[in-house]
Amino acid sequence: MKTEHVTIFSGSFIIVKGLQNRLDSNNIGSIIKDRVESARLGGFGEHRTAVELLILKSDIDKAQNIIDAYTKEINS
């Protein structure tokens, strides 16, 4: 079975980690793609908001309300 991940959110590591924790609490697996750390290890720079959170495409419907609530909370 083919699994496909999609980026659902990007920002600083601490903001992305907060959303990951909420998804984990609702049994939705996720992956953090940290391009800042990868760039640092490679010896070049990257923008501080270059951290992405990915989930399975099949979990988008289940996660959408959590994502919307978190985005509203951090922007208020």
Short mmCIF file of N, CA, C and O in Angstrom, two decimals:
data_model
loop_
_atom_site.label_atom_id
_atom_site.label_comp_id
_atom_site.label_asym_id
_atom_site.label_seq_id
_atom_site.Cartn_x
_atom_site.Cartn_y
_atom_site.Cartn_z
N MET A 1 0.84 -1.18 0.00
CA MET A 1 0.00 0.00 0.00
C MET A 1 0.89 1.25 0.00
O MET A 1 1.80 1.38 0.80
N LYS A 2 0.61 2.15 -0.90
CA LYS A 2 1.38 3.37 -1.01
C LYS A 2 0.88 4.41 0.00
O LYS A 2 -0.32 4.62 0.14
N THR A 3 1.83 5.02 0.72
CA THR A 3 1.47 6.08 1.65
C THR A 3 2.01 7.40 1.12
O THR A 3 3.14 7.46 0.64
N GLU A 4 1.20 8.42 1.19
CA GLU A 4 1.60 9.72 0.70
C GLU A 4 1.42 10.75 1.82
O GLU A 4 0.35 10.87 2.40
N HIS A 5 2.49 11.48 2.11
CA HIS A 5 2.45 12.52 3.12
C HIS A 5 2.28 13.88 2.45
O HIS A 5 2.78 14.10 1.35
N VAL A 6 1.56 14.76 3.12
CA VAL A 6 1.36 16.12 2.63
C VAL A 6 1.73 17.10 3.74
O VAL A 6 1.56 16.82 4.93
N THR A 7 2.26 18.25 3.34
CA THR A 7 2.59 19.30 4.29
C THR A 7 1.31 20.02 4.70
O THR A 7 0.57 20.49 3.85
N ILE A 8 1.07 20.10 6.00
CA ILE A 8 -0.15 20.75 6.48
C ILE A 8 0.13 22.06 7.19
O ILE A 8 -0.78 22.85 7.42
N PHE A 9 1.39 22.28 7.57
CA PHE A 9 1.72 23.46 8.36
C PHE A 9 3.22 23.71 8.27
O PHE A 9 4.00 22.77 8.18
N SER A 10 3.60 24.98 8.31
CA SER A 10 5.02 25.31 8.40
C SER A 10 5.17 26.53 9.30
O SER A 10 4.27 27.36 9.40
N GLY A 11 6.31 26.61 9.95
CA GLY A 11 6.58 27.71 10.87
C GLY A 11 7.86 27.43 11.63
O GLY A 11 8.70 26.65 11.18
N SER A 12 7.99 28.04 12.79
CA SER A 12 9.16 27.78 13.62
C SER A 12 9.02 26.41 14.27
O SER A 12 7.91 25.87 14.38
N PHE A 13 10.13 25.86 14.75
CA PHE A 13 10.11 24.52 15.33
C PHE A 13 9.13 24.43 16.49
O PHE A 13 8.36 23.48 16.60
N ILE A 14 9.15 25.41 17.38
CA ILE A 14 8.31 25.32 18.59
C ILE A 14 6.82 25.38 18.25
O ILE A 14 6.01 24.68 18.86
N ILE A 15 6.45 26.16 17.25
CA ILE A 15 5.04 26.24 16.84
C ILE A 15 4.62 24.93 16.16
O ILE A 15 3.53 24.40 16.43
N VAL A 16 5.47 24.42 15.30
CA VAL A 16 5.18 23.15 14.63
C VAL A 16 5.07 22.01 15.65
O VAL A 16 4.18 21.17 15.57
N LYS A 17 5.96 22.00 16.63
CA LYS A 17 5.94 20.96 17.67
C LYS A 17 4.64 21.01 18.47
O LYS A 17 4.09 19.97 18.84
N GLY A 18 4.11 22.22 18.73
CA GLY A 18 2.84 22.35 19.43
C GLY A 18 1.70 21.69 18.68
O GLY A 18 0.86 20.99 19.27
N LEU A 19 1.66 21.89 17.37
CA LEU A 19 0.61 21.25 16.56
C LEU A 19 0.83 19.75 16.51
O LEU A 19 -0.13 18.97 16.60
N GLN A 20 2.07 19.31 16.41
CA GLN A 20 2.35 17.87 16.40
C GLN A 20 1.85 17.21 17.68
O GLN A 20 1.26 16.14 17.64
N ASN A 21 2.05 17.87 18.81
CA ASN A 21 1.57 17.32 20.09
C ASN A 21 0.05 17.17 20.10
O ASN A 21 -0.48 16.19 20.61
N ARG A 22 -0.65 18.15 19.55
CA ARG A 22 -2.12 18.04 19.50
C ARG A 22 -2.57 16.93 18.58
O ARG A 22 -3.54 16.21 18.89
N LEU A 23 -1.90 16.78 17.46
CA LEU A 23 -2.25 15.68 16.56
C LEU A 23 -1.96 14.34 17.22
O LEU A 23 -2.78 13.41 17.11
N ASP A 24 -0.82 14.23 17.89
CA ASP A 24 -0.49 12.98 18.59
C ASP A 24 -1.54 12.63 19.64
O ASP A 24 -1.87 11.46 19.82
N SER A 25 -2.06 13.64 20.33
CA SER A 25 -3.10 13.41 21.34
C SER A 25 -4.37 12.84 20.74
O SER A 25 -5.19 12.25 21.43
N ASN A 26 -4.55 13.06 19.44
CA ASN A 26 -5.72 12.56 18.74
C ASN A 26 -5.38 11.38 17.83
O ASN A 26 -6.11 11.09 16.88
N ASN A 27 -4.26 10.72 18.12
CA ASN A 27 -3.83 9.53 17.38
C ASN A 27 -3.65 9.77 15.88
O ASN A 27 -4.00 8.92 15.06
N ILE A 28 -3.12 10.94 15.54
CA ILE A 28 -2.81 11.27 14.15
C ILE A 28 -1.28 11.39 14.07
O ILE A 28 -0.70 12.30 14.65
N GLY A 29 -0.67 10.47 13.37
CA GLY A 29 0.78 10.48 13.24
C GLY A 29 1.26 11.61 12.34
O GLY A 29 0.55 12.04 11.43
N SER A 30 2.46 12.10 12.60
CA SER A 30 3.01 13.19 11.80
C SER A 30 4.53 13.10 11.76
O SER A 30 5.15 12.39 12.55
N ILE A 31 5.09 13.84 10.83
CA ILE A 31 6.55 13.89 10.64
C ILE A 31 6.95 15.36 10.58
O ILE A 31 6.32 16.16 9.88
N ILE A 32 8.02 15.71 11.31
CA ILE A 32 8.57 17.05 11.22
C ILE A 32 9.74 17.03 10.25
O ILE A 32 10.64 16.21 10.37
N LYS A 33 9.70 17.92 9.27
CA LYS A 33 10.78 18.09 8.31
C LYS A 33 11.47 19.41 8.66
O LYS A 33 10.92 20.49 8.42
N ASP A 34 12.64 19.32 9.25
CA ASP A 34 13.35 20.50 9.76
C ASP A 34 14.47 20.90 8.80
O ASP A 34 15.60 20.45 8.89
N ARG A 35 14.13 21.78 7.86
CA ARG A 35 15.12 22.23 6.88
C ARG A 35 16.15 23.17 7.51
O ARG A 35 17.25 23.30 7.00
N VAL A 36 15.81 23.81 8.64
CA VAL A 36 16.77 24.67 9.33
C VAL A 36 17.93 23.84 9.84
O VAL A 36 19.10 24.18 9.64
N GLU A 37 17.62 22.74 10.50
CA GLU A 37 18.68 21.88 11.04
C GLU A 37 19.47 21.22 9.92
O GLU A 37 20.69 21.11 9.99
N SER A 38 18.80 20.81 8.86
CA SER A 38 19.49 20.22 7.72
C SER A 38 20.45 21.22 7.09
O SER A 38 21.58 20.87 6.73
N ALA A 39 20.02 22.46 6.96
CA ALA A 39 20.88 23.51 6.40
C ALA A 39 22.07 23.77 7.29
O ALA A 39 23.20 23.93 6.82
N ARG A 40 21.84 23.81 8.59
CA ARG A 40 22.93 24.04 9.53
C ARG A 40 23.98 22.95 9.43
O ARG A 40 25.18 23.21 9.38
N LEU A 41 23.54 21.72 9.36
CA LEU A 41 24.47 20.60 9.25
C LEU A 41 25.21 20.62 7.91
O LEU A 41 26.35 20.17 7.83
N GLY A 42 24.56 21.15 6.88
CA GLY A 42 25.18 21.24 5.56
C GLY A 42 26.09 22.44 5.39
O GLY A 42 26.78 22.57 4.39
N GLY A 43 26.06 23.34 6.36
CA GLY A 43 26.94 24.50 6.31
C GLY A 43 26.39 25.70 5.58
O GLY A 43 27.13 26.57 5.15
N PHE A 44 25.07 25.78 5.42
CA PHE A 44 24.48 26.95 4.79
C PHE A 44 23.24 27.36 5.57
O PHE A 44 22.79 26.65 6.45
N GLY A 45 22.70 28.50 5.26
CA GLY A 45 21.58 29.05 6.02
C GLY A 45 20.22 28.71 5.43
O GLY A 45 20.10 28.35 4.28
N GLU A 46 19.22 28.85 6.26
CA GLU A 46 17.83 28.64 5.86
C GLU A 46 16.97 29.52 6.75
O GLU A 46 17.34 29.82 7.87
N HIS A 47 15.84 29.94 6.25
CA HIS A 47 14.93 30.79 7.01
C HIS A 47 14.42 30.04 8.24
O HIS A 47 14.16 28.85 8.19
N ARG A 48 14.27 30.74 9.35
CA ARG A 48 13.86 30.12 10.62
C ARG A 48 12.49 29.45 10.57
O ARG A 48 12.16 28.63 11.41
N THR A 49 11.65 29.83 9.63
CA THR A 49 10.31 29.23 9.55
C THR A 49 10.27 28.08 8.55
O THR A 49 9.22 27.74 8.05
N ALA A 50 11.40 27.48 8.28
CA ALA A 50 11.49 26.41 7.29
C ALA A 50 11.30 25.03 7.92
O ALA A 50 11.92 24.07 7.51
N VAL A 51 10.43 24.94 8.91
CA VAL A 51 10.11 23.66 9.54
C VAL A 51 8.69 23.30 9.11
O VAL A 51 7.77 24.10 9.24
N GLU A 52 8.54 22.09 8.57
CA GLU A 52 7.24 21.67 8.05
C GLU A 52 6.70 20.48 8.83
O GLU A 52 7.46 19.66 9.33
N LEU A 53 5.38 20.41 8.92
CA LEU A 53 4.72 19.27 9.55
C LEU A 53 3.93 18.53 8.48
O LEU A 53 3.14 19.14 7.75
N LEU A 54 4.19 17.25 8.37
CA LEU A 54 3.54 16.42 7.36
C LEU A 54 2.69 15.34 8.03
O LEU A 54 3.06 14.83 9.09
N ILE A 55 1.57 15.04 7.40
CA ILE A 55 0.72 13.92 7.85
C ILE A 55 0.34 13.09 6.62
O ILE A 55 0.53 13.52 5.48
N LEU A 56 -0.20 11.93 6.88
CA LEU A 56 -0.70 11.11 5.78
C LEU A 56 -1.87 11.80 5.11
O LEU A 56 -2.72 12.41 5.77
N LYS A 57 -1.90 11.72 3.81
CA LYS A 57 -3.00 12.32 3.05
C LYS A 57 -4.36 11.79 3.52
O LYS A 57 -5.33 12.53 3.57
N SER A 58 -4.39 10.55 3.92
CA SER A 58 -5.64 9.93 4.37
C SER A 58 -6.13 10.49 5.72
O SER A 58 -7.27 10.28 6.10
N ASP A 59 -5.26 11.20 6.46
CA ASP A 59 -5.63 11.76 7.76
C ASP A 59 -6.05 13.23 7.71
O ASP A 59 -6.37 13.82 8.75
N ILE A 60 -6.05 13.83 6.53
CA ILE A 60 -6.34 15.26 6.43
C ILE A 60 -7.71 15.61 6.99
O ILE A 60 -7.85 16.56 7.75
N ASP A 61 -8.73 14.87 6.62
CA ASP A 61 -10.09 15.17 7.10
C ASP A 61 -10.17 15.09 8.62
O ASP A 61 -10.79 15.94 9.26
N LYS A 62 -9.52 14.09 9.19
CA LYS A 62 -9.53 13.91 10.63
C LYS A 62 -8.78 15.03 11.34
O LYS A 62 -9.13 15.44 12.45
N ALA A 63 -7.74 15.57 10.71
CA ALA A 63 -6.88 16.58 11.34
C ALA A 63 -7.32 18.02 11.10
O ALA A 63 -6.89 18.92 11.83
N GLN A 64 -8.17 18.26 10.14
CA GLN A 64 -8.47 19.63 9.72
C GLN A 64 -9.01 20.51 10.85
O GLN A 64 -8.60 21.66 11.00
N ASN A 65 -9.93 20.00 11.68
CA ASN A 65 -10.47 20.80 12.78
C ASN A 65 -9.38 21.17 13.79
O ASN A 65 -9.38 22.28 14.34
N ILE A 66 -8.46 20.25 14.04
CA ILE A 66 -7.36 20.49 14.99
C ILE A 66 -6.44 21.57 14.42
O ILE A 66 -6.03 22.49 15.14
N ILE A 67 -6.12 21.46 13.15
CA ILE A 67 -5.25 22.44 12.49
C ILE A 67 -5.89 23.83 12.52
O ILE A 67 -5.24 24.82 12.86
N ASP A 68 -7.18 23.90 12.18
CA ASP A 68 -7.88 25.19 12.17
C ASP A 68 -7.90 25.83 13.56
O ASP A 68 -7.65 27.03 13.70
N ALA A 69 -8.21 25.04 14.58
CA ALA A 69 -8.26 25.57 15.95
C ALA A 69 -6.88 26.04 16.40
O ALA A 69 -6.75 27.10 17.04
N TYR A 70 -5.84 25.30 16.08
CA TYR A 70 -4.48 25.66 16.48
C TYR A 70 -4.04 26.94 15.76
O TYR A 70 -3.47 27.84 16.39
N THR A 71 -4.31 27.03 14.47
CA THR A 71 -3.96 28.23 13.71
C THR A 71 -4.66 29.46 14.27
O THR A 71 -4.05 30.52 14.43
N LYS A 72 -5.94 29.31 14.60
CA LYS A 72 -6.70 30.42 15.18
C LYS A 72 -6.09 30.83 16.52
O LYS A 72 -5.95 32.01 16.83
N GLU A 73 -5.73 29.85 17.34
CA GLU A 73 -5.16 30.13 18.67
C GLU A 73 -3.83 30.86 18.59
O GLU A 73 -3.59 31.81 19.31
N ILE A 74 -2.93 30.43 17.70
CA ILE A 74 -1.62 31.06 17.64
C ILE A 74 -1.65 32.42 16.97
O ILE A 74 -0.73 33.22 17.15
N ASN A 75 -2.71 32.70 16.21
CA ASN A 75 -2.84 33.99 15.54
C ASN A 75 -3.67 34.99 16.32
O ASN A 75 -3.88 36.10 15.85
N SER A 76 -4.16 34.61 17.49
CA SER A 76 -5.00 35.53 18.25
C SER A 76 -4.20 36.34 19.25
O SER A 76 -3.08 36.14 19.54
#
